[in-house]
Coordinates of C-alpha atoms in Angstrom, one line a residue:
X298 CA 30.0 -7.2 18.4
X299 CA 29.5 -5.2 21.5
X300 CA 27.1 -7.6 23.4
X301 CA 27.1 -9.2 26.3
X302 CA 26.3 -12.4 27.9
X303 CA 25.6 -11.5 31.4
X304 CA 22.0 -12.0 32.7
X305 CA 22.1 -9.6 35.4
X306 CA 19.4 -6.8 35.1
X307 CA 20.2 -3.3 33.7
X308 CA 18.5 0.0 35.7
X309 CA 15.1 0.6 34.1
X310 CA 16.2 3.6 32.4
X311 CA 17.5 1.0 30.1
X312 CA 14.7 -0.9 29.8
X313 CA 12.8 2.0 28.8
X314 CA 15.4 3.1 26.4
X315 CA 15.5 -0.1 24.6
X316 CA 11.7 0.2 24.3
X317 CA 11.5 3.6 23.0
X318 CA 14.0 3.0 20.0
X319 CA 12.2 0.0 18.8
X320 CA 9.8 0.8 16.0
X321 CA 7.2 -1.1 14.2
X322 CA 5.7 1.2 11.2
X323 CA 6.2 -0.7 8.0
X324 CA 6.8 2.5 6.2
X325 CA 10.4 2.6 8.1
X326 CA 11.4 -1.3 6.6
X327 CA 11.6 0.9 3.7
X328 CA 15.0 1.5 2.8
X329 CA 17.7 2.2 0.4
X330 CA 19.9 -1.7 0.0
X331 CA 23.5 -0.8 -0.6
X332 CA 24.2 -4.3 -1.8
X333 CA 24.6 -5.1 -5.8
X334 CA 21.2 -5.3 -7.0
X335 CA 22.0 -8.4 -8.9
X336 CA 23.1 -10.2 -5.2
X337 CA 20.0 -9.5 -3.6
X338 CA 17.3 -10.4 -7.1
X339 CA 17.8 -12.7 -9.6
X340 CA 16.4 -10.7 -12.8
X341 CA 12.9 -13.0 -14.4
X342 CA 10.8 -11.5 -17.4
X343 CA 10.6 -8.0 -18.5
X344 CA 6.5 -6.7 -17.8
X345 CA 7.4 -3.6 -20.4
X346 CA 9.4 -1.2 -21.3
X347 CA 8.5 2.7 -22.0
X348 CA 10.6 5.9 -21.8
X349 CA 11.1 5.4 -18.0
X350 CA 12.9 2.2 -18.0
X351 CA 11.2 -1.0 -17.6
X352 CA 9.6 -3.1 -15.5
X353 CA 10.6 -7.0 -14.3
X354 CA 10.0 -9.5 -12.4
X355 CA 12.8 -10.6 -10.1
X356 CA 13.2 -12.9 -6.9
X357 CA 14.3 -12.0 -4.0
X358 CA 17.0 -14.6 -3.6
X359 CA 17.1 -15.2 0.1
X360 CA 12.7 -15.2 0.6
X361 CA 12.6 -17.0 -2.7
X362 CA 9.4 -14.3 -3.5
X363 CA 8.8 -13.1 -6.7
X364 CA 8.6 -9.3 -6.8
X365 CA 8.5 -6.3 -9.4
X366 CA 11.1 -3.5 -9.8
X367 CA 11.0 -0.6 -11.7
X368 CA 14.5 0.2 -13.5
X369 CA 15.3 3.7 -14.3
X370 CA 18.4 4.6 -16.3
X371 CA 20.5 7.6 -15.6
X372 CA 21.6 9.7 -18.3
X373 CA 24.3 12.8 -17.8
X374 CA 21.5 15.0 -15.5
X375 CA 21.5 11.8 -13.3
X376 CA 21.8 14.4 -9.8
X377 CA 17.8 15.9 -11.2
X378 CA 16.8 12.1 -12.0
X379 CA 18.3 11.0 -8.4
X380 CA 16.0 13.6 -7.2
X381 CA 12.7 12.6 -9.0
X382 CA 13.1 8.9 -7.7
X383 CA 13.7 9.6 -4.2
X384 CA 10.3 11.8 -4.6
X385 CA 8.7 9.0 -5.3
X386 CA 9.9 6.8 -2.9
X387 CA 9.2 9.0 -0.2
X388 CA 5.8 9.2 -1.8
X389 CA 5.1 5.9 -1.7
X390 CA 7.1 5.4 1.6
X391 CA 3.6 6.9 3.7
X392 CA 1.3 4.8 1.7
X393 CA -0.8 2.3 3.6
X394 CA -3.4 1.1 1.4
X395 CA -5.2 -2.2 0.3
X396 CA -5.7 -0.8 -3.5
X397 CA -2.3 0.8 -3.8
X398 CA 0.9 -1.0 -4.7
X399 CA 3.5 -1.3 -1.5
X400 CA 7.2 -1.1 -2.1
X401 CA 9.8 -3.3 -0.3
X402 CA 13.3 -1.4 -0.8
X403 CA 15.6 0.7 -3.1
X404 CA 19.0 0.6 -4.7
X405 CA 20.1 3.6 -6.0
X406 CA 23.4 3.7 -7.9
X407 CA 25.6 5.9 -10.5
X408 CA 23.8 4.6 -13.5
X409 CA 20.8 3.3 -12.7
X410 CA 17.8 3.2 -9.9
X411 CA 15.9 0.1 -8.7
X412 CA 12.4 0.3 -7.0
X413 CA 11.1 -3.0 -5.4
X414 CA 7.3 -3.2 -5.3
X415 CA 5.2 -6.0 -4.8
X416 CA 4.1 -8.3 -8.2
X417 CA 0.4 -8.0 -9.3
X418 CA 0.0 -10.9 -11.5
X419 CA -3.2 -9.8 -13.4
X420 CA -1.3 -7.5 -15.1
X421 CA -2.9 -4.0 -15.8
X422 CA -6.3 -3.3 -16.1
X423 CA -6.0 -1.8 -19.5
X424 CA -5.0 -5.6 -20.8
X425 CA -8.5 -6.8 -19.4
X426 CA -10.5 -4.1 -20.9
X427 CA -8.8 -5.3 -24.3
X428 CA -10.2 -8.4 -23.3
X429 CA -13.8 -7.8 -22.5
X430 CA -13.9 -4.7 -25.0
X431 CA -16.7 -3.0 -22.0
X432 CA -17.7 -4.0 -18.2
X433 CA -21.2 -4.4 -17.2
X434 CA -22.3 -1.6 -14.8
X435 CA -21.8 -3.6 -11.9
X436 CA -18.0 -4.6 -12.6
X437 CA -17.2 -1.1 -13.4
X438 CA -18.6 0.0 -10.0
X439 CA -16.9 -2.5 -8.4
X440 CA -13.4 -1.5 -9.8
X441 CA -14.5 2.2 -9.2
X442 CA -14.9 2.0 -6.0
X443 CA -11.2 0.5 -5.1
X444 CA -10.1 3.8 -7.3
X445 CA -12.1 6.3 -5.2
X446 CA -11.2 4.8 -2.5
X447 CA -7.2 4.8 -3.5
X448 CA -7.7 8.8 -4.3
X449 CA -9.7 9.1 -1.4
X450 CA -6.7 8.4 0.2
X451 CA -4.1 9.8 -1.2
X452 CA -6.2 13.1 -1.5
X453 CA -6.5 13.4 2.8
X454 CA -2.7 13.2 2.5
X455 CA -2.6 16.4 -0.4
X456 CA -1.1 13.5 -2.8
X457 CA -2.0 13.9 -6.6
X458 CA -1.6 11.0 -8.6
X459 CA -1.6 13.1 -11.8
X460 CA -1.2 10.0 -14.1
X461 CA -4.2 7.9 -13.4
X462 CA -5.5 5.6 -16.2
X463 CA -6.5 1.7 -16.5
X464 CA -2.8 1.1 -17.7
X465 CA -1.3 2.0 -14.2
X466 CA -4.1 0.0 -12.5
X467 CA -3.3 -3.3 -11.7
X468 CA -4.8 -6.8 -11.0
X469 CA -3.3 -9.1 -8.1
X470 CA -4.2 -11.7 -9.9
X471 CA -5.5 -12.8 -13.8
X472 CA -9.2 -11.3 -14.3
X473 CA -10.1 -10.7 -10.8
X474 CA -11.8 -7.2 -10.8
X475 CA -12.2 -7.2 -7.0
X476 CA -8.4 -6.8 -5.7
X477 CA -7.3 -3.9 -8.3
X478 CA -3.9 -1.4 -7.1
X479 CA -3.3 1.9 -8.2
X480 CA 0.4 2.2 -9.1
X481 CA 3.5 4.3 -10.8
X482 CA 3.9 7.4 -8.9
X483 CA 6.5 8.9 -11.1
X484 CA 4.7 12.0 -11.5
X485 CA 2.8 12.0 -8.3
X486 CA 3.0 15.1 -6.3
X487 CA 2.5 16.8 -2.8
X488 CA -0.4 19.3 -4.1
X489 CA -1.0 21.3 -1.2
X490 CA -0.6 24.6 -3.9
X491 CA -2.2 25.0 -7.6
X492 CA 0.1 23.1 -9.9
X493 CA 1.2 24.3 -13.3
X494 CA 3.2 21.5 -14.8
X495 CA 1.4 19.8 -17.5
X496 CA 1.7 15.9 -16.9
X497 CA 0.4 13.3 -17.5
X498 CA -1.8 10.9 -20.4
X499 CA -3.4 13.3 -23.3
X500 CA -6.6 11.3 -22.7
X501 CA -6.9 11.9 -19.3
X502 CA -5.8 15.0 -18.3
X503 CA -8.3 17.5 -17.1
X504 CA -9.1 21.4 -18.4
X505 CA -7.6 22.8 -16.2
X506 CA -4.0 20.4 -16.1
X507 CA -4.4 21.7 -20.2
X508 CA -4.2 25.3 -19.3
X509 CA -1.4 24.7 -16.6
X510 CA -3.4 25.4 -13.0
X511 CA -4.9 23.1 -11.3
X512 CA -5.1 20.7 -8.1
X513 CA -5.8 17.2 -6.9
X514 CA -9.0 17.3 -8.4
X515 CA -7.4 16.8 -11.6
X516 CA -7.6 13.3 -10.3
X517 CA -11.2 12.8 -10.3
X518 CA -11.5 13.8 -14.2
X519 CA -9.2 11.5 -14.8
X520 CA -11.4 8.6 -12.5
X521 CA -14.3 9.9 -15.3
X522 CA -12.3 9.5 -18.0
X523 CA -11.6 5.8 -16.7
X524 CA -15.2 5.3 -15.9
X525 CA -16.2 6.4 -19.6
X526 CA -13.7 3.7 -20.9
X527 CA -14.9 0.9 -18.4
X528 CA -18.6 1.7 -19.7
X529 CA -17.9 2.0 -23.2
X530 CA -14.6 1.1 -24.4
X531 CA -13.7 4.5 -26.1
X532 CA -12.7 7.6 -24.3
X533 CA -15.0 11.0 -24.4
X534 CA -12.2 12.7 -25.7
X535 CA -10.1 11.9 -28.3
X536 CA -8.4 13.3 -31.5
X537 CA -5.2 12.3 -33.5
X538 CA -3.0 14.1 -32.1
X539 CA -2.9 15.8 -28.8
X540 CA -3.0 18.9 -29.7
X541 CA -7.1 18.3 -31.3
X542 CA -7.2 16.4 -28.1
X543 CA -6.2 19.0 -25.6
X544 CA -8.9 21.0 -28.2
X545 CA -11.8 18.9 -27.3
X546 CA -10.8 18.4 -23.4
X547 CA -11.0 21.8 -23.0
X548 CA -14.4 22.4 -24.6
X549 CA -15.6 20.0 -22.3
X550 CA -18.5 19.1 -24.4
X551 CA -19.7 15.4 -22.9
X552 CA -22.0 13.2 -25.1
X553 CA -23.9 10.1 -24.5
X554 CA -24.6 9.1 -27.9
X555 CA -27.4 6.5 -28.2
X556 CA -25.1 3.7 -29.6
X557 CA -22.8 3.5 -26.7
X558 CA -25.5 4.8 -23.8
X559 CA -28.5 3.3 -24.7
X560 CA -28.3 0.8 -22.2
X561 CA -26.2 2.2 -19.2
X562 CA -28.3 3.7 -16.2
X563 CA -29.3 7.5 -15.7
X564 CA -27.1 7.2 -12.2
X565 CA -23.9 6.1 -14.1
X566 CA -23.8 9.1 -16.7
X567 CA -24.7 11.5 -13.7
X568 CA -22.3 10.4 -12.0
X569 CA -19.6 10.9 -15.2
X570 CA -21.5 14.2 -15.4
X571 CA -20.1 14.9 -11.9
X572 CA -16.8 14.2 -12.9
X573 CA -16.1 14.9 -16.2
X574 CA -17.1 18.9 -15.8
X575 CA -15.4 22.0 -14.5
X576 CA -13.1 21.6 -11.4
X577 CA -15.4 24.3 -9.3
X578 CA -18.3 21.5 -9.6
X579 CA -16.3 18.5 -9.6
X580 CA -17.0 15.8 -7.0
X581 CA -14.5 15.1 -4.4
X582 CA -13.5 11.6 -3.6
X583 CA -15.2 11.2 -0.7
X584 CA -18.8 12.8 -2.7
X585 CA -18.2 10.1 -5.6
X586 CA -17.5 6.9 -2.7
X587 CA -21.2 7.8 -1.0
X588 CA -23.1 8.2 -4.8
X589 CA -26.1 6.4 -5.4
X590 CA -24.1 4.2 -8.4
X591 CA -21.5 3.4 -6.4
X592 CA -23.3 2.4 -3.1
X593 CA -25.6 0.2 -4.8
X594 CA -23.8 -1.8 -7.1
X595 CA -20.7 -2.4 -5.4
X596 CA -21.4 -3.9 -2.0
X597 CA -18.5 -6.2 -0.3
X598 CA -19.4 -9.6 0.3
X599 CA -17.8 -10.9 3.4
X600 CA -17.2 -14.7 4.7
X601 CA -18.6 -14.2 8.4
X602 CA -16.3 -16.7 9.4
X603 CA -13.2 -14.6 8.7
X604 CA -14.9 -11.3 10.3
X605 CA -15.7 -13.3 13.5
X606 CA -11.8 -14.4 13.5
X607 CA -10.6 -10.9 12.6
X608 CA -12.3 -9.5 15.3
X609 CA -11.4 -12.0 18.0
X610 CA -8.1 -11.7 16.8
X611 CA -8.3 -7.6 17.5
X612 CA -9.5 -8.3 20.8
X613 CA -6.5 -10.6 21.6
X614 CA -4.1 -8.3 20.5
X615 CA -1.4 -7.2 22.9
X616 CA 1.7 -5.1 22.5
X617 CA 3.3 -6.0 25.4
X618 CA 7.0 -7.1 23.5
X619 CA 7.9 -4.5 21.3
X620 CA 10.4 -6.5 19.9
X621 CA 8.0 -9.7 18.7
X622 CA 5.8 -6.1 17.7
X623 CA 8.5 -4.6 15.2
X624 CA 9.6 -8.6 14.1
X625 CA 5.6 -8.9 12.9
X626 CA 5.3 -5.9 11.4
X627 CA 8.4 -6.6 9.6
X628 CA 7.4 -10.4 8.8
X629 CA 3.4 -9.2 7.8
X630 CA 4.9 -5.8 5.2
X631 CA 7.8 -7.5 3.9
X632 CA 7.5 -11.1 4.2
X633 CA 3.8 -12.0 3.8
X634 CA 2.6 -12.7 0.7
X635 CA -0.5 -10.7 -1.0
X636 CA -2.0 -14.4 -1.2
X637 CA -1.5 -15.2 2.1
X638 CA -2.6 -11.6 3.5
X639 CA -5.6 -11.8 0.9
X640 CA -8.8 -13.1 3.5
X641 CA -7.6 -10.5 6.0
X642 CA -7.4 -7.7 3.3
X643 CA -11.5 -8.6 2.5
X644 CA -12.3 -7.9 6.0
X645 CA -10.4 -4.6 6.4
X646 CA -12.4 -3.4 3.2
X647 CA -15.7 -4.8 4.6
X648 CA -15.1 -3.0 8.3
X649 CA -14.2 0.3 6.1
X650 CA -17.5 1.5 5.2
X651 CA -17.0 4.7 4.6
X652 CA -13.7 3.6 1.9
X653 CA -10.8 5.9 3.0
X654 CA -8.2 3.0 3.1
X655 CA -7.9 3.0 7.4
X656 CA -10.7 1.9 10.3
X657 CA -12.2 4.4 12.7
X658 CA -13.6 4.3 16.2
X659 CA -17.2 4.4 14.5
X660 CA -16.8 1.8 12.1
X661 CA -15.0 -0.8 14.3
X662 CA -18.1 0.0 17.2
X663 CA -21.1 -1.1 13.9
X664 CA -19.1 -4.8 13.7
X665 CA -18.3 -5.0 17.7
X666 CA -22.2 -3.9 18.8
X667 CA -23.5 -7.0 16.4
X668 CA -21.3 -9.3 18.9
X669 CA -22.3 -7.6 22.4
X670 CA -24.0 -4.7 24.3
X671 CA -23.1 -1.0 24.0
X672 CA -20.9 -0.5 26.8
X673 CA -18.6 -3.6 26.0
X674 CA -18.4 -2.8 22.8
X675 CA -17.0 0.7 23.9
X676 CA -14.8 -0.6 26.0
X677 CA -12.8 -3.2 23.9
X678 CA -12.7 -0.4 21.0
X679 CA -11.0 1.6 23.1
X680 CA -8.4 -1.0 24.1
X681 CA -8.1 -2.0 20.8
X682 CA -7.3 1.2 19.4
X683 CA -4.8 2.0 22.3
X684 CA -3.2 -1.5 21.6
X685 CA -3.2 -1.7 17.7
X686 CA -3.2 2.3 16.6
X687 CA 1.1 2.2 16.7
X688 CA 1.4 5.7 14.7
X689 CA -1.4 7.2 17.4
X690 CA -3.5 8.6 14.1
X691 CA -6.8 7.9 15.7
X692 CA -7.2 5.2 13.1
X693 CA -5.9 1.8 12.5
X694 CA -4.4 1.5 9.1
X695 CA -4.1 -1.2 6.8
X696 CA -0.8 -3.0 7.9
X697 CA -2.0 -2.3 11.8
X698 CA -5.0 -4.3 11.2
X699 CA -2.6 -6.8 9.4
X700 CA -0.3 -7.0 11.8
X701 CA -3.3 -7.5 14.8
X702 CA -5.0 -10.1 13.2
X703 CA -2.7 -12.5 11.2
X704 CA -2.9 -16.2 11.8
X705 CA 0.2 -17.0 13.4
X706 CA -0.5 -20.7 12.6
X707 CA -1.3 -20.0 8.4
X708 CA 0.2 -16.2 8.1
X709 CA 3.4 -16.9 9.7
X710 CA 4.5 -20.4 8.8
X711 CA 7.6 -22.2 9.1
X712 CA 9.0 -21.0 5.9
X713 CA 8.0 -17.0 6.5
X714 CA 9.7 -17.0 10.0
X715 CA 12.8 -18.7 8.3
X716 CA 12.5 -16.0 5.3
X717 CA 12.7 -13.4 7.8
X718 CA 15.2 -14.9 10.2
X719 CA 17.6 -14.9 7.0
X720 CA 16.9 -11.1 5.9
X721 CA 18.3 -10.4 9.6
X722 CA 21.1 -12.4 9.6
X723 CA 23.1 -10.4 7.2
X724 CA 26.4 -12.6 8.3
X725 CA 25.0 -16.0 7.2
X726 CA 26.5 -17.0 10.7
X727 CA 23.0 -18.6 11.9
X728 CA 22.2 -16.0 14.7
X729 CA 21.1 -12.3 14.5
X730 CA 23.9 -10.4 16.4
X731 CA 23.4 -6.7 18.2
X732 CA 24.2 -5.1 15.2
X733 CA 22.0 -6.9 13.1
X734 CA 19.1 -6.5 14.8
X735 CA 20.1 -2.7 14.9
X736 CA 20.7 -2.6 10.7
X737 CA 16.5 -4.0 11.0
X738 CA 15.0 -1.8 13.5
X739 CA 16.9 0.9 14.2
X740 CA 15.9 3.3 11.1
X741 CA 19.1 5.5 11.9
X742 CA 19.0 6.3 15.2
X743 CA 22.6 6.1 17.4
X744 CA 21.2 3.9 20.1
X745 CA 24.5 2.5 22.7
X746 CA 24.7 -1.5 21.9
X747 CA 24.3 -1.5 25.5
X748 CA 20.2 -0.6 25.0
X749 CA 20.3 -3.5 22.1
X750 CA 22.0 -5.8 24.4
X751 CA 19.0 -5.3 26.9
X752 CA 16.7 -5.5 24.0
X753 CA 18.6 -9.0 22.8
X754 CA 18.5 -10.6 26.2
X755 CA 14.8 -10.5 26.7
X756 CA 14.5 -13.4 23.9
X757 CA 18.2 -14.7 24.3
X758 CA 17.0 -17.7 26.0
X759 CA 20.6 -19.6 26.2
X760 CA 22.2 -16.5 27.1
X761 CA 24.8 -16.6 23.8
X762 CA 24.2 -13.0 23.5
X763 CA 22.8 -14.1 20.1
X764 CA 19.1 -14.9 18.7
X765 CA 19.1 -18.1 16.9
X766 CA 16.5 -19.6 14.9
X767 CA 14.3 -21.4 17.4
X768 CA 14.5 -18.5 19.7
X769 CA 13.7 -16.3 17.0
X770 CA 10.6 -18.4 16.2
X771 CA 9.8 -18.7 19.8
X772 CA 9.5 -14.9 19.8
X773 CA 7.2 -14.3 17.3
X774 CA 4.9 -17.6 18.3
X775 CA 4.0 -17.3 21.6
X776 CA 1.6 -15.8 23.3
X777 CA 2.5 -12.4 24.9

């Protein structure tokens, strides 16, 4: 096992080692599972089936939480097809947002790919717009501005969606509007360059996606498009084949017609007009979250209760174990259900005003200076972004403000903490070993069991060389 029992003290440099090699992003939980897919998930009902594979739910047999994965065949060009998926995990890998869809793991074998992400139980927005046949103005703009948001985001990191339509947008839970994910980023693409490759939905797809150059604005005619559908129930452009459709996108001829229009607002067909129009006068992401429509109609209601805890909670917060760190990180991203994460996820989105998915120094400051003076208030920001800011990005992202504020009483129950404790212990012996613990948080790196010794023996309270269960719990419960 290469572990040790002694309790004498190592030489700092140790110490320090053992700290450094710890890490706590939730992006690097992320992994490929070289297990048999079918030992890890017991398969439950398909969620649909298209030329990519299919979609199901499974459960992850030692959490006993109910996930989705994404199956993709190989055929005889499987090395291209291994290619494409790993693009999109690694995609999806540095995405930390409260309207995208997370992923858990990845098996990746001879004849077929698996991608774990977590199970919205609404089903897709598309299904609810069958439904309801139109949204009022005010539900629209509400699901709107989760999308511009999602863009937003995934635009400041050069990431076009390229496929973006109310089929791959989906609802946590049956017809709740306000907690909508943006998924499926098969075709999804680092667009740094003009792109050429025409991909996508015929119905979305922008003029300049048609003529084969074009860049992650492409993205906001396709929010238009979505917005036109939400509003009306029919697209602007349409045809019977895709060819006549591809014909009318590219005229680019946008009608309000009095039977459909009469009664939607002046500020919701400028703002289509702003997005349904040539690229060169196109709204950006950022433009379409601050428009009139938008900021008026979609204001986030927020239990002051839970924004007084949150905030308390951020004070609180202290990094001092890096161990109990990288253990909650890995309980709050992999563990934690989107139920149980839901309240906190409502404050983030409140504190974000500006809607780019993460928390600046400015917007934490507006909630802090309602609860004390100016000076305070610039003091405890600045320890709290020192404290919770992990990836030092100047911003505290999603799963950092997760990880800072959860509940250990209600978040991390009993049942979570005994989850986790099992995902560790690999063995089924009952205790996490060195190795282990390595296999967890290591992410690759050849660290000397000697440093995960020293890292072991902080918490090792019998001194077995092991972490068992109530140690384990101890850990990630107490106050450090």
């Amino acid at each position: 096992m290469g572990c040790t029992s002694s309790k004498a003290k190592k030489p700092s440099i140790i110490q320090n080692q053992s700290h450094n090699n710890i890490h706590s992003e939730p992006s690097l939980f992320i992994k490929q599972n070289n297990m048999k897919f079918i030992d890890v998930y017991e398969f439950g009902a398909s969620l649909g089936k298209g030329s990519f594979g299919e979609v199901r739910v499974v459960t992850h047999r030692i959490t006993n939480s109910q996930r989705a994965v994404k199956i993709l065949p190989k055929d005889l060009n499987s090395q291209a097809q291994t290619k494409e998926f790993l693009n999109e995990v690694n995609m999806m890998k540095i995405i930390d947002h409260p309207h995208i869809v997370k992923i858990y793991e990845y098996f990746d074998t001879p004849r077929k790919s698996y991608l774990v992400m977590e199970l919205c139980k609404g089903g897709e927005l598309f299904e609810e717009l069958l439904k309801r046949s139109t949204f009022s103005e005010d539900d629209a703009a509400c699901i709107m501005k989760q999308l511009f948001s999602a863009v937003k985001y995934l635009h400041d990191k050069n990431i076009a969606h390229r496929d973006l339509k109310p089929q791959n947008m989906l609802l946590e839970s049956k017809g709740d509007i306000t907690n909508i994910k943006v998924s499926d980023f098969g075709t999804a693409t680092l667009s740094k360059n003009k792109s050429r490759e025409i991909i996508g939905t015929a119905l979305f797809l922008a003029p300049e996606v048609v003529a084969g150059h074009y860049d992650l604005k492409c993205d906001i005619w396709s929010c238009g498009v979505i917005l036109y559908i939400l509003l009306t129930g029919r697209p602007p452009f349409d045809g019977n084949t895709n060819e006549e459709i591809f014909s009318e996108i590219t005229k680019c001829e946008l009608k309000f017609e009095d039977q459909y229009w009469s009664h939607i607002s002046s500020e919701a067909k400028d703002l289509i007009s702003e997005l349904i129009c040539p690229a060169k006068f196109r709204l950006s992401a950022k433009d379409c979250l601050e428009h009139p429509w938008i900021t008026r109609r979609s204001a986030v209601s927020q239990d002051p209760n839970a924004m007084r805890g949150a905030l308390s909670s951020l004070q609180a917060f202290q990094k001092k174990n890096k161990l109990k760190d990288a253990i909650t990180s890995f309980l709050t991203s992999q563990i934690a259900t989107s139920e149980e994460t839901k309240e906190l996820k409502q404050v983030f989105v409140s504190i974000d005003s500006n809607g780019d998915g993460k928390l600046s120094k400015i917007e934490l400051m507006s909630k802090y200076l309602e609860m004390m003076g100016e000076n305070e208030a610039k003091t405890e920001v600045k320890r709290i972004m020192k404290e919770v800011d992990t990836d030092k990005s100047g911003y505290i992202d999603y799963n950092e403000f997760i990880k800072a504020t959860f509940n250990s009483q209600m978040l991390i129950s009993k049942e979570n903490l005994r989850a986790a404790f099992n995902v560790f212990d690999t063995d089924r012996s009952g205790t996490i070993n060195v190795s282990e613990l390595r296999n967890i948080l290591c992410h690759g790196k050849n660290t000397p069991d000697d440093v995960w010794s020293e890292i072991l023996r902080e918490v090792d309270s019998n001194g077995n060389g092991e972490i068992d269960i109530k140690e384990f719990e101890a850990l990630v419960m107490r106050k450090l």
